[in-house]
mmCIF file of C-alpha atoms and ligand atoms in Angstrom:
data_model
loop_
_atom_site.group_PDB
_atom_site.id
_atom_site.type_symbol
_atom_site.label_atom_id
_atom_site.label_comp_id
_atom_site.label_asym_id
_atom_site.label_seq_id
_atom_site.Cartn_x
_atom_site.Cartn_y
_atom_site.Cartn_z
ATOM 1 C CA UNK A 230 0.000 0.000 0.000
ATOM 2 C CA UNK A 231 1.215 3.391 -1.248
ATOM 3 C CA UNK A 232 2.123 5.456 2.536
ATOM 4 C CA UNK A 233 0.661 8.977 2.382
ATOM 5 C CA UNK A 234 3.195 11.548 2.001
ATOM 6 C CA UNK A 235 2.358 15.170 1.935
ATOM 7 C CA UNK A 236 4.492 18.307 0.652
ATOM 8 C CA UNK A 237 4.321 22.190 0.440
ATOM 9 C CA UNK A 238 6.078 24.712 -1.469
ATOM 10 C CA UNK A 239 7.545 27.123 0.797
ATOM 11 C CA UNK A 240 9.731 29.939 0.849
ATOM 12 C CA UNK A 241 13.313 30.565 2.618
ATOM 13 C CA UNK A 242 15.524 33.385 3.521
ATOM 14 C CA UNK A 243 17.278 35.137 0.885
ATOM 15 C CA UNK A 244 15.718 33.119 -1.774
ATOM 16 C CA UNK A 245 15.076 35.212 -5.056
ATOM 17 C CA UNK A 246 12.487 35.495 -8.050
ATOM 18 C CA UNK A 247 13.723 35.549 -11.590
ATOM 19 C CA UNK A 248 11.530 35.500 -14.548
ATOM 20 C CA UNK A 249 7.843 35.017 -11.978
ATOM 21 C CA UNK A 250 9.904 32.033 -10.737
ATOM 22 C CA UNK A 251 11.429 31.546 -7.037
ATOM 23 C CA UNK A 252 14.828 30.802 -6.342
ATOM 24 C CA UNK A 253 15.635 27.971 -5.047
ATOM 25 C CA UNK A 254 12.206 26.443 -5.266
ATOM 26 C CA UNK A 255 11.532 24.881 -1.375
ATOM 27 C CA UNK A 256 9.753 22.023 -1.286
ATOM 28 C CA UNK A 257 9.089 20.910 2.441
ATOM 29 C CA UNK A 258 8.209 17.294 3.858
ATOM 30 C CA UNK A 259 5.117 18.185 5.696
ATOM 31 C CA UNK A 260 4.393 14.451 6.984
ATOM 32 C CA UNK A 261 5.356 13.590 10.164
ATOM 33 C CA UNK A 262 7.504 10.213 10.428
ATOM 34 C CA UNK A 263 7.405 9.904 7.097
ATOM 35 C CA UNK A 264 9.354 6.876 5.948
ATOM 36 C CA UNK A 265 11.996 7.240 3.048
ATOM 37 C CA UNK A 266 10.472 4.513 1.044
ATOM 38 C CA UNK A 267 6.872 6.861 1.075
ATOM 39 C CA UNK A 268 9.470 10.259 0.173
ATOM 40 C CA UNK A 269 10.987 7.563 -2.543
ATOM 41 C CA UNK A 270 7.393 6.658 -3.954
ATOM 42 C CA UNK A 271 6.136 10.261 -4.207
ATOM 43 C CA UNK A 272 9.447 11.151 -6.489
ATOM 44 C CA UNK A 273 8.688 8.523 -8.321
ATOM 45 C CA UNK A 274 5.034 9.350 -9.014
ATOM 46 C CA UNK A 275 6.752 13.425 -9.361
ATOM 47 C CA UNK A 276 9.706 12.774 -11.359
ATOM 48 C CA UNK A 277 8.983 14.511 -14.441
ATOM 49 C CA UNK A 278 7.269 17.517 -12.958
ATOM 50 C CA UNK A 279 10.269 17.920 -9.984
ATOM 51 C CA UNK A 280 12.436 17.896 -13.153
ATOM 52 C CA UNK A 281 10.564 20.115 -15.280
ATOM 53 C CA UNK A 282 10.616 22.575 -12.238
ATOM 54 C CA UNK A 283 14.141 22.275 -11.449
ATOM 55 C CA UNK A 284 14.965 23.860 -14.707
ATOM 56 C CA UNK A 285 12.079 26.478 -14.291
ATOM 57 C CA UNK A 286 13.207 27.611 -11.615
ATOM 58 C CA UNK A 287 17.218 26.732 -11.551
ATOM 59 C CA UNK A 288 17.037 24.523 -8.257
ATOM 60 C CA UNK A 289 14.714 23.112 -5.915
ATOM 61 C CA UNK A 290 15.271 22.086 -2.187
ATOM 62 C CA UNK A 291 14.163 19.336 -0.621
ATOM 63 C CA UNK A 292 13.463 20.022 3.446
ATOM 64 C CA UNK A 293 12.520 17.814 6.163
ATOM 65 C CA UNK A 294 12.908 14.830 4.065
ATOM 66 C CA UNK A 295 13.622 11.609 5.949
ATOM 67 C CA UNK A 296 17.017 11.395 4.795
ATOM 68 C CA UNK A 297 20.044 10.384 6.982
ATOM 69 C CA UNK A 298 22.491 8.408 5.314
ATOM 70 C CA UNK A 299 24.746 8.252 2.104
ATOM 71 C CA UNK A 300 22.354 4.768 1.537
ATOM 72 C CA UNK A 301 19.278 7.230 2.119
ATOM 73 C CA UNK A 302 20.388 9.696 -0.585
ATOM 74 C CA UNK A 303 21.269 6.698 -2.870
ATOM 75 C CA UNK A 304 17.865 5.896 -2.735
ATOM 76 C CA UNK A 305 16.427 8.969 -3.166
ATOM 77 C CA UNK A 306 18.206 10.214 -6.457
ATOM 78 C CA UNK A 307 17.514 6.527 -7.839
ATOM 79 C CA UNK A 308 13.541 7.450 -7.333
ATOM 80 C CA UNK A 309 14.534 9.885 -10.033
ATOM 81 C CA UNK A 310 14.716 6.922 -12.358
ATOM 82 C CA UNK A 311 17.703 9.724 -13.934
ATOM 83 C CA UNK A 312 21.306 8.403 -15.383
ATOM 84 C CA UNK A 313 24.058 8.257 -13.259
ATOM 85 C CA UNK A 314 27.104 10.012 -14.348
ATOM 86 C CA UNK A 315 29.964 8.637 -13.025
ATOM 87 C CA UNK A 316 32.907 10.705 -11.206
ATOM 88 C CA UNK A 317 35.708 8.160 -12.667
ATOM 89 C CA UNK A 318 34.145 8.670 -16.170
ATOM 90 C CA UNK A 319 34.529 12.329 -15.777
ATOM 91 C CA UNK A 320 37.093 14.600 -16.609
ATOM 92 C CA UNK A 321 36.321 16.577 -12.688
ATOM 93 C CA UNK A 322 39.386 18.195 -11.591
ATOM 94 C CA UNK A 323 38.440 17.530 -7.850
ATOM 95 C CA UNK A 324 39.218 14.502 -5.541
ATOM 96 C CA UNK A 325 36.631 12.682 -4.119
ATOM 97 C CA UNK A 326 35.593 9.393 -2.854
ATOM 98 C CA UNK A 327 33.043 7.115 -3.795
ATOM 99 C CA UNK A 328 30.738 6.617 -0.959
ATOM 100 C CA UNK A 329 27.642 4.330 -3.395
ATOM 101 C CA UNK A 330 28.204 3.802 -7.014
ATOM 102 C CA UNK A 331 26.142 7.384 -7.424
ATOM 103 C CA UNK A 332 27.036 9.221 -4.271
ATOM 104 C CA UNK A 333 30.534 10.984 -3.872
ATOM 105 C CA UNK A 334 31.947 13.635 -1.499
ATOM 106 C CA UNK A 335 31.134 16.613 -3.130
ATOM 107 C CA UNK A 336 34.974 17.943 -2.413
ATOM 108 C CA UNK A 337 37.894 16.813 -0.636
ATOM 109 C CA UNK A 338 39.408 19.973 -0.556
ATOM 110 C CA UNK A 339 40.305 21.460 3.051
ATOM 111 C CA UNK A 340 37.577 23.666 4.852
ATOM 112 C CA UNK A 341 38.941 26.466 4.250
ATOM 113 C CA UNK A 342 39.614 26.681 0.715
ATOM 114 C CA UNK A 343 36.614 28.693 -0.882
ATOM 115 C CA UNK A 344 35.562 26.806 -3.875
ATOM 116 C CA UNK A 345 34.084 29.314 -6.145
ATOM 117 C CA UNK A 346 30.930 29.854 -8.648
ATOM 118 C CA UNK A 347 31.065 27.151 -11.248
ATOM 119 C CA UNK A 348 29.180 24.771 -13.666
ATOM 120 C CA UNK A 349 29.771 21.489 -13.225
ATOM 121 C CA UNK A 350 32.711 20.482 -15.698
ATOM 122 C CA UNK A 351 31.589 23.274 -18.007
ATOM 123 C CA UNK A 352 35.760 23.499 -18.888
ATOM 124 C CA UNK A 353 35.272 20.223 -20.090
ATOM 125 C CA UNK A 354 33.616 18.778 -23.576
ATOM 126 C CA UNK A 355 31.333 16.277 -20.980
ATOM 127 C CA UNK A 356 29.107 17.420 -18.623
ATOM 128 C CA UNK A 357 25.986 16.197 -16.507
ATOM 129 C CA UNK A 358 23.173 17.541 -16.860
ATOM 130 C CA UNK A 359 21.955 18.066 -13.054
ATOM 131 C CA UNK A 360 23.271 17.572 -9.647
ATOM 132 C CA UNK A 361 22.230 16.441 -6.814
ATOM 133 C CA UNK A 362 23.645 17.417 -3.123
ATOM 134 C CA UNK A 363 22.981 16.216 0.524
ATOM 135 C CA UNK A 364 23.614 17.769 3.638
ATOM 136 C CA UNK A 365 24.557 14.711 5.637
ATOM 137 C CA UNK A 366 26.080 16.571 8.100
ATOM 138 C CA UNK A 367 26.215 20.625 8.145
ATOM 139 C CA UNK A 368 29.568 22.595 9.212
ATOM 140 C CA UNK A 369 29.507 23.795 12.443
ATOM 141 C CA UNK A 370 29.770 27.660 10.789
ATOM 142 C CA UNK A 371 29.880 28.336 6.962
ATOM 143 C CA UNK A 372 29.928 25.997 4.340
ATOM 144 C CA UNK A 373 26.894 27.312 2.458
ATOM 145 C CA UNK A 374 26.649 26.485 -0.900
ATOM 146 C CA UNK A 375 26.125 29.797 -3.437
ATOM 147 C CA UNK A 376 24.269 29.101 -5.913
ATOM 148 C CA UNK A 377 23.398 31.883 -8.688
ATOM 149 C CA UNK A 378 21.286 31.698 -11.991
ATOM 150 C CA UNK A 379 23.776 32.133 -15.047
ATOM 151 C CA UNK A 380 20.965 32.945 -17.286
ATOM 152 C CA UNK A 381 19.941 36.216 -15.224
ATOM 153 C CA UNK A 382 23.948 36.766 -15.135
ATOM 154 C CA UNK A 383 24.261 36.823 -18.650
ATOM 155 C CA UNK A 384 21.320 39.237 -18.760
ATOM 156 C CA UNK A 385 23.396 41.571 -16.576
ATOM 157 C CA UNK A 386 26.260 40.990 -18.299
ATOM 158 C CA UNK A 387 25.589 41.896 -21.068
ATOM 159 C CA UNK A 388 23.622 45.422 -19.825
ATOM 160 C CA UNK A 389 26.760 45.638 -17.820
ATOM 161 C CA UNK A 390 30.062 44.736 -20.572
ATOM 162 C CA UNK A 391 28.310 44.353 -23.896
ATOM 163 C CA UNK A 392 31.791 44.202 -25.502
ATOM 164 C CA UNK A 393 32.918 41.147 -23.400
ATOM 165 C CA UNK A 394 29.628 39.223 -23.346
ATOM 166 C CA UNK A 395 29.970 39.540 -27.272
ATOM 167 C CA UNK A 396 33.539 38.290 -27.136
ATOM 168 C CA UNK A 397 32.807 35.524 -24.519
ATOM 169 C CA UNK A 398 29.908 34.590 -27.034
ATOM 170 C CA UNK A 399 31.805 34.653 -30.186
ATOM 171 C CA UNK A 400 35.255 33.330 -29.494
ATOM 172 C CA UNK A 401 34.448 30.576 -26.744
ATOM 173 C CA UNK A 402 37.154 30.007 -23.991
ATOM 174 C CA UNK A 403 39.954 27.589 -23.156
ATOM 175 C CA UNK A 404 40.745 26.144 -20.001
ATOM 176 C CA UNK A 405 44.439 25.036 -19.231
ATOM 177 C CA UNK A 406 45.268 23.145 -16.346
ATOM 178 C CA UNK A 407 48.247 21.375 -14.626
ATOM 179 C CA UNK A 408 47.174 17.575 -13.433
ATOM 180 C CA UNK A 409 49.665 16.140 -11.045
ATOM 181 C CA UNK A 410 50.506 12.342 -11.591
ATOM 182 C CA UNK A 411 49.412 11.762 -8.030
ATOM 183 C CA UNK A 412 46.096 12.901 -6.568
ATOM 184 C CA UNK A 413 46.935 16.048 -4.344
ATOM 185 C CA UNK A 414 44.104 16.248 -1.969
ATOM 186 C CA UNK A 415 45.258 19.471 -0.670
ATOM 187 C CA UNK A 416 43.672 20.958 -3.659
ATOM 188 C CA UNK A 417 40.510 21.647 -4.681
ATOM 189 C CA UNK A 418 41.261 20.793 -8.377
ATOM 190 C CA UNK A 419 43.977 18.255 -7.560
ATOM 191 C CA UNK A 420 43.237 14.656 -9.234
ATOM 192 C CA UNK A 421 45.370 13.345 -11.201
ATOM 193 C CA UNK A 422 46.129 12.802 -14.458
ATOM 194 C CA UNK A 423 45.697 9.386 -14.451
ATOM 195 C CA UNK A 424 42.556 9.174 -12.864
ATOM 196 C CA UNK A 425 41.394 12.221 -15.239
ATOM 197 C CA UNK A 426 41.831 10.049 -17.866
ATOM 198 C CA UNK A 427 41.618 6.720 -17.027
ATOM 199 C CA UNK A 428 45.340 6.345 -18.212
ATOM 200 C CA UNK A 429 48.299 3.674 -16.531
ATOM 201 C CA UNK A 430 50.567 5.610 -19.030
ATOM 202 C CA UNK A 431 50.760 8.266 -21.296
ATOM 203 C CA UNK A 432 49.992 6.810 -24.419
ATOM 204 C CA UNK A 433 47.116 6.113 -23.165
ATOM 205 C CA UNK A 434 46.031 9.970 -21.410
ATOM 206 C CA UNK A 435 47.438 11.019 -25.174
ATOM 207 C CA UNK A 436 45.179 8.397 -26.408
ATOM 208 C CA UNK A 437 42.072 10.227 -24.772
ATOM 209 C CA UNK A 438 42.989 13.984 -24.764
ATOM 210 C CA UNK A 439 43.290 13.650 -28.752
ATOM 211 C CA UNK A 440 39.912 12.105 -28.985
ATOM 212 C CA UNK A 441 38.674 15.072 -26.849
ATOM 213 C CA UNK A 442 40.531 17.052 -28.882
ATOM 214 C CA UNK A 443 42.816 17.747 -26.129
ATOM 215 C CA UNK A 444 46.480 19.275 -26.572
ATOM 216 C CA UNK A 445 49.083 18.755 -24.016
ATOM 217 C CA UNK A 446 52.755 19.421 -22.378
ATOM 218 C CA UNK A 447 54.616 16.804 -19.988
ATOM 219 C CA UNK A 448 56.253 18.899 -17.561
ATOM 220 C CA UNK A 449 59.382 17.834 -16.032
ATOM 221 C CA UNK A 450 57.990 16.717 -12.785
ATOM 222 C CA UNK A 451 55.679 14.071 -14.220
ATOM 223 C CA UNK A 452 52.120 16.562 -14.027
ATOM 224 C CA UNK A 453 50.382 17.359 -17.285
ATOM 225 C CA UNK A 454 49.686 20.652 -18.730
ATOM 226 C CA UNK A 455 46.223 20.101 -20.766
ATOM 227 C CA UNK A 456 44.584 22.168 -22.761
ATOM 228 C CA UNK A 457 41.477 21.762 -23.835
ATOM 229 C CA UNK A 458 39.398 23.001 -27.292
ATOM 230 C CA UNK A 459 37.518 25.518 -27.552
ATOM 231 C CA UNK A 460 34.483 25.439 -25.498
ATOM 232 C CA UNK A 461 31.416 27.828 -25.884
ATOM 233 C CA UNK A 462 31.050 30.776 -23.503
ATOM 234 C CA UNK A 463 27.137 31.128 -24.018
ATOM 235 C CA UNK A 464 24.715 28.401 -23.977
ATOM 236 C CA UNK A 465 20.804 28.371 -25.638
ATOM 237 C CA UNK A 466 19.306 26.588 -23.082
ATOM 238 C CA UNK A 467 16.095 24.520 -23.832
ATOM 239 C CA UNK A 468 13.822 27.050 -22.307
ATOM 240 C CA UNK A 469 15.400 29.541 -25.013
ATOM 241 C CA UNK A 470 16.979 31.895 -22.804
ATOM 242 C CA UNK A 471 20.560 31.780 -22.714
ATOM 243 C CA UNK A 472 23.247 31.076 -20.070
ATOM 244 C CA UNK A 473 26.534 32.029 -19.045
ATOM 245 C CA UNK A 474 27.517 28.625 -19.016
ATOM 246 C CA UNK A 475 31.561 28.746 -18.769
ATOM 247 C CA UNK A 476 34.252 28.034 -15.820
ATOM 248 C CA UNK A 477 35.357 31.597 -16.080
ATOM 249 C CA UNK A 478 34.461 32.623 -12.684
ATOM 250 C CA UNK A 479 36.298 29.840 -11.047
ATOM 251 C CA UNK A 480 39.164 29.324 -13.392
ATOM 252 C CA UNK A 481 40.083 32.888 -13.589
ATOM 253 C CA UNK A 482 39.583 33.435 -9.939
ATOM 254 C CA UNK A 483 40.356 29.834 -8.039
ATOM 255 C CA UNK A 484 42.201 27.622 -10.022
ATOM 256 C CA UNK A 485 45.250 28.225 -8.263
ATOM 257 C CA UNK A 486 47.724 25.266 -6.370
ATOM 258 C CA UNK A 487 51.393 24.643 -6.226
ATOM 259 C CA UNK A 488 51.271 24.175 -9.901
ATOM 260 C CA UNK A 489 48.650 26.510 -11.380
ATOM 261 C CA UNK A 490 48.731 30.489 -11.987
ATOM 262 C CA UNK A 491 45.203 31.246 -12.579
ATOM 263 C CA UNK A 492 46.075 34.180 -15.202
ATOM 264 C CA UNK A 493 47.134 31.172 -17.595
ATOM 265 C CA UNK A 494 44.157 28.849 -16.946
ATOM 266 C CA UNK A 495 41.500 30.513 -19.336
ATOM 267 C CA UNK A 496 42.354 32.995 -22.626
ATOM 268 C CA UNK A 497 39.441 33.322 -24.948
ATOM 269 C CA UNK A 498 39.078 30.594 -27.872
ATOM 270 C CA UNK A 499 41.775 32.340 -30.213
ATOM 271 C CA UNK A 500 44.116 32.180 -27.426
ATOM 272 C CA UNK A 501 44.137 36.313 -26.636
ATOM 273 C CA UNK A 502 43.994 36.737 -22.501
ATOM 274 C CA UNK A 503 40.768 37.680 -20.619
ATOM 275 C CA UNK A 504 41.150 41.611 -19.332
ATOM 276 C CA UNK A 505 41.335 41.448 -15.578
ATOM 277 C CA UNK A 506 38.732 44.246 -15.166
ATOM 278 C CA UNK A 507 35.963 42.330 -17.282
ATOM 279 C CA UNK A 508 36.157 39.467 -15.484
ATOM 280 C CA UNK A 509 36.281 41.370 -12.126
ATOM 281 C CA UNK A 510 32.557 42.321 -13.348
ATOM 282 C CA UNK A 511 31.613 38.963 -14.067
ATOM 283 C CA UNK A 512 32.712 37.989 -10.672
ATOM 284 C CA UNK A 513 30.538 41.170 -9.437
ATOM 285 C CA UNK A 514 27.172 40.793 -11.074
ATOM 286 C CA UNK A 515 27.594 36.505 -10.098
ATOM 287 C CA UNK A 516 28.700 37.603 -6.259
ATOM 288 C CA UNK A 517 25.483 40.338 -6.414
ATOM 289 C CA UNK A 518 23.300 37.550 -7.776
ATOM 290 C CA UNK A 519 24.338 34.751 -4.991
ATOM 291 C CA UNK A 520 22.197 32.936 -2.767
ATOM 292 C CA UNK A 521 23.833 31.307 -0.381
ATOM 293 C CA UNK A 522 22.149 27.394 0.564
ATOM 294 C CA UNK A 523 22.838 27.421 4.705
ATOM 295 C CA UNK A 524 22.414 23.729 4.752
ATOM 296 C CA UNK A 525 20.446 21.918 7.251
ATOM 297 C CA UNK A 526 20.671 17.652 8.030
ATOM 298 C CA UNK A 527 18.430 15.947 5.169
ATOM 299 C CA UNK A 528 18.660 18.766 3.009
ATOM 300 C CA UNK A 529 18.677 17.563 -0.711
ATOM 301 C CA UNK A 530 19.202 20.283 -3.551
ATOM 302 C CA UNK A 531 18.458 18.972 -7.167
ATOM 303 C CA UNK A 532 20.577 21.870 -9.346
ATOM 304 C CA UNK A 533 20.156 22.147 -12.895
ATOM 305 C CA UNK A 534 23.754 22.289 -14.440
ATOM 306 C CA UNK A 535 23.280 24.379 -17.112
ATOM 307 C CA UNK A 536 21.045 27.111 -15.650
ATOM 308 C CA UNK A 537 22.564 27.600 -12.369
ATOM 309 C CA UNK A 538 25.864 27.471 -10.712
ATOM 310 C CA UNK A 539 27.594 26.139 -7.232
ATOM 311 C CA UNK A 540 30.479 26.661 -5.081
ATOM 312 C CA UNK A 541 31.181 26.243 -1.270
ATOM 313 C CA UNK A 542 31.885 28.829 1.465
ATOM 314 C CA UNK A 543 34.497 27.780 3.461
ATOM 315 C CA UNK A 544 34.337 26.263 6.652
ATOM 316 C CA UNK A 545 34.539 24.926 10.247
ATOM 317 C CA UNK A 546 34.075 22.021 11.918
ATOM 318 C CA UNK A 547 32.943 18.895 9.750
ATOM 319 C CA UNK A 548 30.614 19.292 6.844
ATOM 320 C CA UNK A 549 29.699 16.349 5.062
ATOM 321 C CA UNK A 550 27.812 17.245 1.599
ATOM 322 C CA UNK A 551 27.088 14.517 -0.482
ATOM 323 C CA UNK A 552 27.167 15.004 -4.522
ATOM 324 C CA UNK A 553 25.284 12.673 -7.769
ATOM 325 C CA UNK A 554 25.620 13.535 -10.818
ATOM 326 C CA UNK A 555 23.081 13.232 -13.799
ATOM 327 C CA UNK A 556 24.059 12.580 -16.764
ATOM 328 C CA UNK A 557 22.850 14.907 -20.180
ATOM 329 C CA UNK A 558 21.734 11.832 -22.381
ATOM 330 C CA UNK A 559 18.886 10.500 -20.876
ATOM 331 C CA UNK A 560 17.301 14.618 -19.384
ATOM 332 C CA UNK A 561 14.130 14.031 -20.296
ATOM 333 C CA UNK A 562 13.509 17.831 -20.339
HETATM 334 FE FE1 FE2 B 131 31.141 21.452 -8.338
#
């Protein structure tokens, strides 16, 4: 028998409306003891509307679910009946560990490294289409997790710096980055080459980056300098508005470890460098447009990748936010 399970739309603090639309969407658990396997059965029978609305509206938040455990949030994201995209089959620059087959750590990288606004692997050709987070355990301060709508930042944008929206737009970007051959977990972009690209050896990661159309430089200490093609700045989004749907926030900005200079991890598509004061105004209308998600135990954000972006706020204490990845073949939206 089918358990009732009950749910409002609510709002939260800070949250924003863009287009008639609230941001995030809140959806709260309004049944009391609800079981997980009544939550699971209601986004089963809700699927294709929860993911029509997550793309509405950017993001929605689940409250008050019954969720407590890595095996909970499995569950829940396989009610989605949704793709998984695999980390190992990604080309992520973070480290992170495996927890179910679809539920990583969102981030290895220490608490107080601020991991700024991005798109999931937008600086790479393969990307999933939504994400899904869980707060198993909040930080004991910080930790929040911005999120901001790149279509309304493009809007700005271009009001803003017509001349580099229109660049952005017509030359694409390329992202550069230095892989060491050893994970580095001290960095928030620090996997390795090998596990980037499922390579023993480097005829093999050569193997791969040419097929992604990759180039390349072995650097004298075994890490890899890759480059990737050119990827668009600007993306038409199914809804028909378009997005700022790049890495240039965080590559321009964060990309930085022992063995990357952030002023050589992005030039435009032709290879000319981004001017330091236009991307200071990206970084300004994003940072104006934030929300910040002040997680709460059982929280579960479903994000859609290409209309919104996410970061983390640094840290203290232990936060434990749990990531799953969609993946853009089988979006039914
Ligand atoms: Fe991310």
């Amino acid at each position: 028998m089918t358990q009732e399970f009950e749910t409002t739309r609510g709002r939260i603090d800070g949250d924003q409306v863009h287009f008639g639309q609230v941001f995030p969407l809140s959806v709260i658990c309004a049944s009391r003891d609800a079981e997980l396997s009544a939550a699971c059965d209601w986004v089963g029978r809700q699927r294709d509307e929860l993911v029509r609305l997550s793309s509405e509206h950017g993001a929605i938040l689940f409250r008050g679910f019954p969720l407590q455990s890595d095996r909970d949030f499995d569950q829940f994201v396989d009610a989605f009946g949704l793709t998984n995209f695999p980390y190992e089959e990604s080309l992520s620059n973070a480290v992170r560990i495996n927890r179910t087959e679809r539920v990583f750590t969102a981030n290895e990288a220490p608490s107080d490294v601020r991991i700024l606004l991005h798109h999931e692997m937008a600086q790479t050709p393969v990307y999933p289409s939504r994400l899904f987070f869980f707060c198993e355990q909040p930080a004991e301060s910080g930790g929040e997790t911005p999120l901001c709508r790149s279509d309304v930042l493009l809007d700005r944008l271009r009001d803003r710096s017509p001349e580099f929206a229109r660049m952005c737009e017509e030359r694409g970007l390329t992202y550069s980055n230095v892989m060491p051959a050893t994970a580095d977990a001290a960095s928030g972009m620090g996997r390795s080459w090998k596990c980037t690209f499922r390579a023993d050896n480097r005829p093999v990661a050569e193997e791969r980056m040419r097929s992604l159309g990759y180039s390349w430089d072995w650097l004298d200490d075994g890490s890899l300098r890759a480059t990737t093609p050119v990827l668009p700045a600007v993306k038409t989004l199914p809804s028909g508005r378009q997005a700022f749907f790049n890495q240039l926030i965080a590559a321009a900005g964060g990309w930085k470890d022992a063995r990357n200079d952030p002023s050589k991890a992005i030039t435009f598509g032709d290879g000319t460098p981004l001017d330091a004061d236009d991307v200071a105004v990206a970084v300004e209308v994003a940072d104006d447009l934030t929300f910040d998600l002040a997680w709460q135990q059982g929280d579960v954000a479903l994000v859609d990748n290409l209309v919104t972006m996410h970061g983390r706020r640094p840290f203290t204490g232990t936060r434990k936010v749990l990531a799953s990845l969609v993946a853009m073949d089988d979006d039914p939206a």
